[in-house]
Amino acid sequence: MARRQKSPVASGDLDARKATILHAVVTEHVDTAQPVGSSAVAATTDLDVSPATVRAEMVALEREGYLAQPHTSAGRVPTDKGYRYFVDHLERGAVGAVQQHQVRDFFAHVRGEMEDVLEQTSKLLSQLTSHTSVVVGAGHSRASILSAQLVNLDAHHHLLVTVFSDGTVTKHSVMDAAGAGAADVAEASRQLNALLIGTTLSSRIQVPSRADDVARLVREAASALHEAAPTIEGEQVYIGGSSRVAESFDGVETVRAVLSILEQELVVVSLIEDILDADVSVAIGSEHGLEPLSACAVIVAPVTLEGETVGALGLLGPTRMRYREVMATAQAVSDELTRHFGGEPGA
Amino acid sequence: MARRQKSPVASGDLDARKATILHAVVTEHVDTAQPVGSSAVAATTDLDVSPATVRAEMVALEREGYLAQPHTSAGRVPTDKGYRYFVDHLERGAVGAVQQHQVRDFFAHVRGEMEDVLEQTSKLLSQLTSHTSVVVGAGHSRASILSAQLVNLDAHHHLLVTVFSDGTVTKHSVMDAAGAGAADVAEASRQLNALLIGTTLSSRIQVPSRADDVARLVREAASALHEAAPTIEGEQVYIGGSSRVAESFDGVETVRAVLSILEQELVVVSLIEDILDADVSVAIGSEHGLEPLSACAVIVAPVTLEGETVGALGLLGPTRMRYREVMATAQAVSDELTRHFGGEPGA
DNA sequence: CGTTGGCAGTCGAGTCTAGTGAGTGCCAGT
DNA sequence: ACTGGCACTCACTAGACTCGACTGCCAACG
C-alpha cells in the first residue's frame, strides 16, 4: 500500500481502488471458500461505489491476471498472482495475544536436546496454525569433531561414537571379523580420538597403514564415518500435523499427492531451502516448482544462530490461507526459536 | 478349512458351503469394492448350485453376523466378523516370487545402523503392500550401559554421551553455570563412566555427594540421564507410506482421523503391542479398541532376536484388504528382518 | 469521463420425475 | 433340499425444470 505507481498498467502496482477490491476478494474468499461477487465487495469495503463499478474493476483485474472466474456466471476467485500481490502488500500484523502467550509458554517450558525441541516445535506450529508444519535443522557439514570413541559391543562388533561441535552425536557400526582384543580396541579408540578431533567430515585424514589389528580397526572406523558423511551431514526434518492436509483440500487425489511429497524428505528440504530467505517468505501455488503442490502455499521462516541460518520452519496449507496470521505465527516462532538457541548454545 | 464342526449354529465354524460362499464374497468384494450378489457367487464358486440356494445361505450368514447388506436390494458385504472368519480360515500362502526377490534383494543390500534399517524397512513394506506401514523398534529398558562420556561443548555446556549394550546411543545436555575447567570435566567423565558402566536405566546408582565441581558435574549428568529415562526407553517408531491412507479410504473424514492417529506415536505403539503375538496376527475393524480406526485392519508381525521379541512391524489398510498377500509379505519381511539382525547382532 | 442503475443472459446447483437394473425374498414345483 | 420363477425394493441415472447469484453491456447522469 505504501509504494504506488501512477500508471496502473503492466504488472507493477495496482491503483488504490483495485488494490482494495483485490484485498476484499482475497479475504472474503479465504473466509468463505466461495467465489466472491461484486456486490459482496461493494458491501464489505468502504469504497462507496456501486457493484457495477466494482464489476468494471474486476474485469480489469481479471484481464491483468489477478482474479479468475470459475465459470461465466460466478464471482471471482484470486489467482496465484492475486494472492502474491495480496501477500506482498500485506502490512505485517502482530500475532494474536493467545497465540503469543502459547508460544512463549512453550519455549519457557520446553526442555531437552535440539532434536526434541525441533520436533516439539513442529507440533506447536501445526497446532497454532491448523496447517502442516515442517521444521528443518540444518546439516552440520562445517561442525568439527569434539570426540571420537570406539566402544566394544561384542567379539566382532564395535561402535564408533562421534560428538560434533554443534552438539550432534553419530554412531557407526564397525565390523571386526578377526576379533581384536579389548586392549586393541581401547588403543584404536585412543588413536581415533587423536586423529579425528578438530577435523570435519570433509577433512582428509591420515590413517595408519600398518597391518596390525589396531591400525585395521582405525581404518575401518574412519572409513565407516566418512562413507556415511553424506547421510549424516544431511538435514533433520520434522513434520507435524500431516493430518491437516486432509482438512485443507477436498480432492482425495490432491491430499494423496501432497502427503506423498511430504514423505520425501529430500524434496521437502529442497523446497524449503528454495523458498528460504532472510525474512519470512512465501511461495504460492506454482511459484515453487512442484506441480503436485500447485494448490498449496508454503510459508518459510529462517532460524538463525549467531547470525547464521541454522534451520528453517515451514507451514504448508492451501493457497486459500490466512496469510497474515500464519506469517505472523511463523515469525513469532522463528524469533523465539532463534532466541531459545541463542540463549543456550549447543542445547 | 481344516477344523470343522458338525453343527453350524452359534459362532463356531461354518459348514463347508457357507464357508465357500463367505470366502467368495470376501474375495470378490476385496476386488471390486462393490456389494456381492448371489449370482456372482454362484458363478465364481465351483459349488454348482443356483443363485437361489446361495441366497438362502446368505440369509443365514447374515443372520449369524458374517455378512451385511448396505441396503435392502443390494448384494452382501462382509462384516468384521466375516473378515475375521475369512482370515482365521485362510491357508497361509507364500509370498509372490517378485516380492520375495524384492525382499531378499533389499536385505542383501541394506546397510547401516538398526535405526536406518528399520526406517528403510517401513518404506519397503508400504511399497510392497500399497498400505501404510509401521515398524516399531523395542525400547531398551533392559540394555546395560557400555560406556558413558562427558564431552565439553563450550564453557557452560557439556554433553553426556551414553552407549548401551543393544547398540543405541543417547546424548544429554548438561548445563554448567559455574563453568568447571577442562580437567574437572575429564575427571567427571571418568567417574561417570566408572559409575554407570554395567548399570541399566532403572538401576539406582550412588552419586558422590561432595560439593566440588567434579562431583556436581557427575550428579548433574547422572540426573539428566535418569530423568530422561522414560523417553529414551521408549520405542522408536517408523511410519512409511502414510499417503496410502488417502488411497484406501474415500471419506475425507476417515482419512483425517486415521492420519491423526498415526501422528500419535504412543497410540500407534500401544495399538501394535496390543495386537502383537508370536505369529502374524490381525486386528479387524473394531477388534482393536480405536474407534477412528474402525474402518481399518491392522496386520502385525513380530521381529525377534535370539528368541526375544525386539520389535514389530505393522501394516494398516482398509478392512477390505488382500489379507493373504499382505500377511504373507509381513511374514516374509519379519523373517528376513529377524534373520538380518540375528546374523549381525548389534548392527 | 467515470459512475451508476437497469436489464437481459449465463450457468451451477437443487428438485422432481420417471426409468433402469441389479439384487432380493418368497414360493410352488421337482 | 434344491431350483426356477416372479413380484418387489431401491440405489442410481438422466432429463427437465426452477431458482438464484452473477455477469456483461448499455444508456443515462453528474
PDB file of C-alpha atoms in Angstrom, chain A residues 41-205:
ATOM      1  CA  VAL A  41     -17.143  -6.488  -2.381  1.00  0.00           C
ATOM      2  CA  ALA A  42     -19.119  -3.259  -2.647  1.00  0.00           C
ATOM      3  CA  ALA A  43     -20.763  -4.025   0.685  1.00  0.00           C
ATOM      4  CA  THR A  44     -17.669  -5.001   2.653  1.00  0.00           C
ATOM      5  CA  THR A  45     -15.307  -2.285   1.502  1.00  0.00           C
ATOM      6  CA  ASP A  46     -15.577   1.388   2.385  1.00  0.00           C
ATOM      7  CA  LEU A  47     -15.153   2.460  -1.213  1.00  0.00           C
ATOM      8  CA  ASP A  48     -18.724   3.742  -1.525  1.00  0.00           C
ATOM      9  CA  VAL A  49     -19.083   2.674  -5.085  1.00  0.00           C
ATOM     10  CA  SER A  50     -21.752   0.637  -6.749  1.00  0.00           C
ATOM     11  CA  PRO A  51     -21.408  -3.028  -7.666  1.00  0.00           C
ATOM     12  CA  ALA A  52     -21.329  -2.002 -11.302  1.00  0.00           C
ATOM     13  CA  THR A  53     -18.160  -0.023 -10.736  1.00  0.00           C
ATOM     14  CA  VAL A  54     -16.651  -2.900  -8.845  1.00  0.00           C
ATOM     15  CA  ARG A  55     -17.520  -5.152 -11.743  1.00  0.00           C
ATOM     16  CA  ALA A  56     -15.700  -2.897 -14.152  1.00  0.00           C
ATOM     17  CA  GLU A  57     -12.624  -3.004 -11.977  1.00  0.00           C
ATOM     18  CA  MET A  58     -12.879  -6.730 -11.595  1.00  0.00           C
ATOM     19  CA  VAL A  59     -12.888  -7.173 -15.337  1.00  0.00           C
ATOM     20  CA  ALA A  60      -9.645  -5.233 -15.410  1.00  0.00           C
ATOM     21  CA  LEU A  61      -8.178  -7.267 -12.565  1.00  0.00           C
ATOM     22  CA  GLU A  62      -9.112 -10.435 -14.357  1.00  0.00           C
ATOM     23  CA  ARG A  63      -7.536  -9.225 -17.560  1.00  0.00           C
ATOM     24  CA  GLU A  64      -4.348  -8.482 -15.670  1.00  0.00           C
ATOM     25  CA  GLY A  65      -4.371 -11.923 -14.150  1.00  0.00           C
ATOM     26  CA  TYR A  66      -5.122 -11.213 -10.512  1.00  0.00           C
ATOM     27  CA  LEU A  67      -8.557 -12.767 -10.489  1.00  0.00           C
ATOM     28  CA  ALA A  68     -10.267 -15.628 -12.233  1.00  0.00           C
ATOM     29  CA  GLN A  69     -13.792 -16.821 -12.755  1.00  0.00           C
ATOM     30  CA  PRO A  70     -14.575 -20.486 -12.111  1.00  0.00           C
ATOM     31  CA  HIS A  71     -17.349 -20.142 -14.683  1.00  0.00           C
ATOM     32  CA  THR A  72     -19.084 -17.339 -16.508  1.00  0.00           C
ATOM     33  CA  SER A  73     -21.793 -16.560 -14.037  1.00  0.00           C
ATOM     34  CA  ALA A  74     -19.903 -16.867 -10.812  1.00  0.00           C
ATOM     35  CA  GLY A  75     -17.986 -14.465  -8.657  1.00  0.00           C
ATOM     36  CA  ARG A  76     -14.229 -14.028  -8.783  1.00  0.00           C
ATOM     37  CA  VAL A  77     -11.531 -16.049  -7.130  1.00  0.00           C
ATOM     38  CA  PRO A  78      -7.952 -14.875  -6.622  1.00  0.00           C
ATOM     39  CA  THR A  79      -5.281 -16.371  -8.843  1.00  0.00           C
ATOM     40  CA  ASP A  80      -1.804 -17.199  -7.560  1.00  0.00           C
ATOM     41  CA  LYS A  81      -0.773 -13.800  -8.845  1.00  0.00           C
ATOM     42  CA  GLY A  82      -3.627 -12.260  -6.912  1.00  0.00           C
ATOM     43  CA  TYR A  83      -2.506 -13.925  -3.707  1.00  0.00           C
ATOM     44  CA  ARG A  84       1.030 -12.859  -4.442  1.00  0.00           C
ATOM     45  CA  TYR A  85       0.011  -9.218  -4.682  1.00  0.00           C
ATOM     46  CA  PHE A  86      -2.031  -9.597  -1.532  1.00  0.00           C
ATOM     47  CA  VAL A  87       0.899 -11.041   0.369  1.00  0.00           C
ATOM     48  CA  ASP A  88       3.409  -8.527  -0.973  1.00  0.00           C
ATOM     49  CA  HIS A  89       1.234  -5.654   0.133  1.00  0.00           C
ATOM     50  CA  LEU A  90       0.259  -7.108   3.445  1.00  0.00           C
ATOM     51  CA  GLU A  91       1.167  -4.997   6.401  1.00  0.00           C
ATOM     52  CA  ARG A  92       2.744  -7.279   8.947  1.00  0.00           C
ATOM     53  CA  GLY A  93       0.377  -7.912  11.774  1.00  0.00           C
ATOM     54  CA  ALA A  94       1.282  -8.979  15.254  1.00  0.00           C
ATOM     55  CA  VAL A  95       0.401 -12.456  16.328  1.00  0.00           C
ATOM     56  CA  GLY A  96      -2.696 -12.782  18.478  1.00  0.00           C
ATOM     57  CA  ALA A  97      -2.348 -12.492  22.220  1.00  0.00           C
ATOM     58  CA  VAL A  98      -3.440 -16.045  22.947  1.00  0.00           C
ATOM     59  CA  GLN A  99      -1.003 -17.466  20.437  1.00  0.00           C
ATOM     60  CA  GLN A 100       1.758 -15.164  21.603  1.00  0.00           C
ATOM     61  CA  HIS A 101       1.244 -16.487  25.078  1.00  0.00           C
ATOM     62  CA  GLN A 102       1.155 -20.073  23.877  1.00  0.00           C
ATOM     63  CA  VAL A 103       4.437 -19.654  22.035  1.00  0.00           C
ATOM     64  CA  ARG A 104       6.182 -18.049  24.984  1.00  0.00           C
ATOM     65  CA  ASP A 105       4.814 -20.633  27.310  1.00  0.00           C
ATOM     66  CA  PHE A 106       6.035 -23.396  25.036  1.00  0.00           C
ATOM     67  CA  PHE A 107       9.568 -22.079  24.867  1.00  0.00           C
ATOM     68  CA  ALA A 108       9.605 -21.319  28.556  1.00  0.00           C
ATOM     69  CA  HIS A 109       8.918 -24.944  29.372  1.00  0.00           C
ATOM     70  CA  VAL A 110      10.439 -26.917  26.541  1.00  0.00           C
ATOM     71  CA  ARG A 111      13.482 -28.894  27.560  1.00  0.00           C
ATOM     72  CA  GLY A 112      15.831 -31.380  26.076  1.00  0.00           C
ATOM     73  CA  GLU A 113      18.059 -31.772  23.080  1.00  0.00           C
ATOM     74  CA  MET A 114      17.817 -29.686  19.947  1.00  0.00           C
ATOM     75  CA  GLU A 115      16.241 -32.572  18.080  1.00  0.00           C
ATOM     76  CA  ASP A 116      13.456 -32.868  20.617  1.00  0.00           C
ATOM     77  CA  VAL A 117      12.864 -29.145  20.646  1.00  0.00           C
ATOM     78  CA  LEU A 118      12.588 -29.030  16.863  1.00  0.00           C
ATOM     79  CA  GLU A 119      10.163 -31.909  16.815  1.00  0.00           C
ATOM     80  CA  GLN A 120       8.014 -30.339  19.507  1.00  0.00           C
ATOM     81  CA  THR A 121       8.166 -27.061  17.660  1.00  0.00           C
ATOM     82  CA  SER A 122       6.753 -28.636  14.542  1.00  0.00           C
ATOM     83  CA  LYS A 123       3.821 -29.889  16.587  1.00  0.00           C
ATOM     84  CA  LEU A 124       3.344 -26.479  18.126  1.00  0.00           C
ATOM     85  CA  LEU A 125       3.340 -24.840  14.724  1.00  0.00           C
ATOM     86  CA  SER A 126       0.743 -27.124  13.254  1.00  0.00           C
ATOM     87  CA  GLN A 127      -1.384 -26.747  16.328  1.00  0.00           C
ATOM     88  CA  LEU A 128      -1.189 -22.957  16.217  1.00  0.00           C
ATOM     89  CA  THR A 129      -1.938 -22.640  12.548  1.00  0.00           C
ATOM     90  CA  SER A 130      -4.027 -25.725  11.774  1.00  0.00           C
ATOM     91  CA  HIS A 131      -1.675 -26.398   8.919  1.00  0.00           C
ATOM     92  CA  THR A 132       1.008 -28.934   8.261  1.00  0.00           C
ATOM     93  CA  SER A 133       4.374 -27.772   9.506  1.00  0.00           C
ATOM     94  CA  VAL A 134       7.920 -28.616   8.611  1.00  0.00           C
ATOM     95  CA  VAL A 135      10.940 -27.875  10.725  1.00  0.00           C
ATOM     96  CA  VAL A 136      14.353 -28.322   9.182  1.00  0.00           C
ATOM     97  CA  GLY A 137      17.501 -28.447  11.246  1.00  0.00           C
ATOM     98  CA  ALA A 138      20.484 -27.557   9.128  1.00  0.00           C
ATOM     99  CA  GLY A 139      23.128 -30.089   8.373  1.00  0.00           C
ATOM    100  CA  HIS A 140      26.388 -29.925  10.260  1.00  0.00           C
ATOM    101  CA  SER A 141      28.876 -30.180   7.451  1.00  0.00           C
ATOM    102  CA  ARG A 142      31.032 -27.488   8.993  1.00  0.00           C
ATOM    103  CA  ALA A 143      30.902 -28.828  12.529  1.00  0.00           C
ATOM    104  CA  SER A 144      34.170 -30.159  13.814  1.00  0.00           C
ATOM    105  CA  ILE A 145      34.637 -33.322  15.771  1.00  0.00           C
ATOM    106  CA  LEU A 146      34.992 -32.921  19.525  1.00  0.00           C
ATOM    107  CA  SER A 147      35.385 -36.523  20.437  1.00  0.00           C
ATOM    108  CA  ALA A 148      35.508 -39.942  18.834  1.00  0.00           C
ATOM    109  CA  GLN A 149      35.312 -43.174  20.736  1.00  0.00           C
ATOM    110  CA  LEU A 150      35.248 -46.822  19.768  1.00  0.00           C
ATOM    111  CA  VAL A 151      33.034 -48.917  22.030  1.00  0.00           C
ATOM    112  CA  ASN A 152      33.191 -52.679  22.093  1.00  0.00           C
ATOM    113  CA  LEU A 153      29.761 -54.243  21.604  1.00  0.00           C
ATOM    114  CA  ASP A 154      30.684 -57.884  21.292  1.00  0.00           C
ATOM    115  CA  ALA A 155      33.504 -60.004  19.917  1.00  0.00           C
ATOM    116  CA  HIS A 156      33.024 -58.874  16.341  1.00  0.00           C
ATOM    117  CA  HIS A 157      31.198 -55.582  16.598  1.00  0.00           C
ATOM    118  CA  HIS A 158      32.259 -52.177  17.720  1.00  0.00           C
ATOM    119  CA  LEU A 159      30.570 -48.825  17.615  1.00  0.00           C
ATOM    120  CA  LEU A 160      32.248 -45.580  16.660  1.00  0.00           C
ATOM    121  CA  VAL A 161      30.577 -42.785  18.579  1.00  0.00           C
ATOM    122  CA  THR A 162      31.379 -39.282  17.382  1.00  0.00           C
ATOM    123  CA  VAL A 163      30.463 -35.992  19.012  1.00  0.00           C
ATOM    124  CA  PHE A 164      30.407 -32.829  16.921  1.00  0.00           C
ATOM    125  CA  SER A 165      30.889 -29.255  17.968  1.00  0.00           C
ATOM    126  CA  ASP A 166      27.262 -28.448  17.184  1.00  0.00           C
ATOM    127  CA  GLY A 167      26.140 -30.983  19.748  1.00  0.00           C
ATOM    128  CA  THR A 168      25.146 -33.768  17.391  1.00  0.00           C
ATOM    129  CA  VAL A 169      26.219 -37.314  18.068  1.00  0.00           C
ATOM    130  CA  THR A 170      26.544 -40.040  15.470  1.00  0.00           C
ATOM    131  CA  LYS A 171      27.257 -43.731  15.689  1.00  0.00           C
ATOM    132  CA  HIS A 172      28.668 -46.152  13.155  1.00  0.00           C
ATOM    133  CA  SER A 173      28.966 -49.893  13.309  1.00  0.00           C
ATOM    134  CA  VAL A 174      32.398 -51.306  12.766  1.00  0.00           C
ATOM    135  CA  MET A 175      32.612 -54.982  11.934  1.00  0.00           C
ATOM    136  CA  ASP A 176      35.645 -56.825  13.061  1.00  0.00           C
ATOM    137  CA  ALA A 177      35.820 -60.315  11.638  1.00  0.00           C
ATOM    138  CA  ALA A 178      39.198 -61.047  13.185  1.00  0.00           C
ATOM    139  CA  GLY A 179      38.007 -60.188  16.673  1.00  0.00           C
ATOM    140  CA  ALA A 180      40.635 -57.906  18.133  1.00  0.00           C
ATOM    141  CA  GLY A 181      41.217 -57.930  21.875  1.00  0.00           C
ATOM    142  CA  ALA A 182      39.823 -55.375  24.266  1.00  0.00           C
ATOM    143  CA  ALA A 183      43.193 -53.727  24.677  1.00  0.00           C
ATOM    144  CA  ASP A 184      43.496 -53.273  20.929  1.00  0.00           C
ATOM    145  CA  VAL A 185      40.040 -51.751  20.747  1.00  0.00           C
ATOM    146  CA  ALA A 186      40.919 -49.337  23.508  1.00  0.00           C
ATOM    147  CA  GLU A 187      44.108 -48.383  21.744  1.00  0.00           C
ATOM    148  CA  ALA A 188      42.274 -47.921  18.452  1.00  0.00           C
ATOM    149  CA  SER A 189      39.758 -45.729  20.243  1.00  0.00           C
ATOM    150  CA  ARG A 190      42.576 -43.575  21.591  1.00  0.00           C
ATOM    151  CA  GLN A 191      44.156 -43.232  18.188  1.00  0.00           C
ATOM    152  CA  LEU A 192      40.854 -42.432  16.506  1.00  0.00           C
ATOM    153  CA  ASN A 193      40.133 -39.741  19.013  1.00  0.00           C
ATOM    154  CA  ALA A 194      43.540 -38.172  18.461  1.00  0.00           C
ATOM    155  CA  LEU A 195      43.148 -38.494  14.701  1.00  0.00           C
ATOM    156  CA  LEU A 196      39.659 -37.104  14.351  1.00  0.00           C
ATOM    157  CA  ILE A 197      39.485 -34.357  16.943  1.00  0.00           C
ATOM    158  CA  GLY A 198      39.234 -30.970  15.291  1.00  0.00           C
ATOM    159  CA  THR A 199      38.581 -32.342  11.817  1.00  0.00           C
ATOM    160  CA  THR A 200      35.314 -32.017   9.927  1.00  0.00           C
ATOM    161  CA  LEU A 201      33.598 -34.652   7.859  1.00  0.00           C
ATOM    162  CA  SER A 202      35.068 -33.222   4.717  1.00  0.00           C
ATOM    163  CA  SER A 203      38.610 -33.196   6.082  1.00  0.00           C
ATOM    164  CA  ARG A 204      41.111 -35.634   4.672  1.00  0.00           C
ATOM    165  CA  ILE A 205      42.760 -37.544   7.442  1.00  0.00           C
TER     166      ILE A 205
END
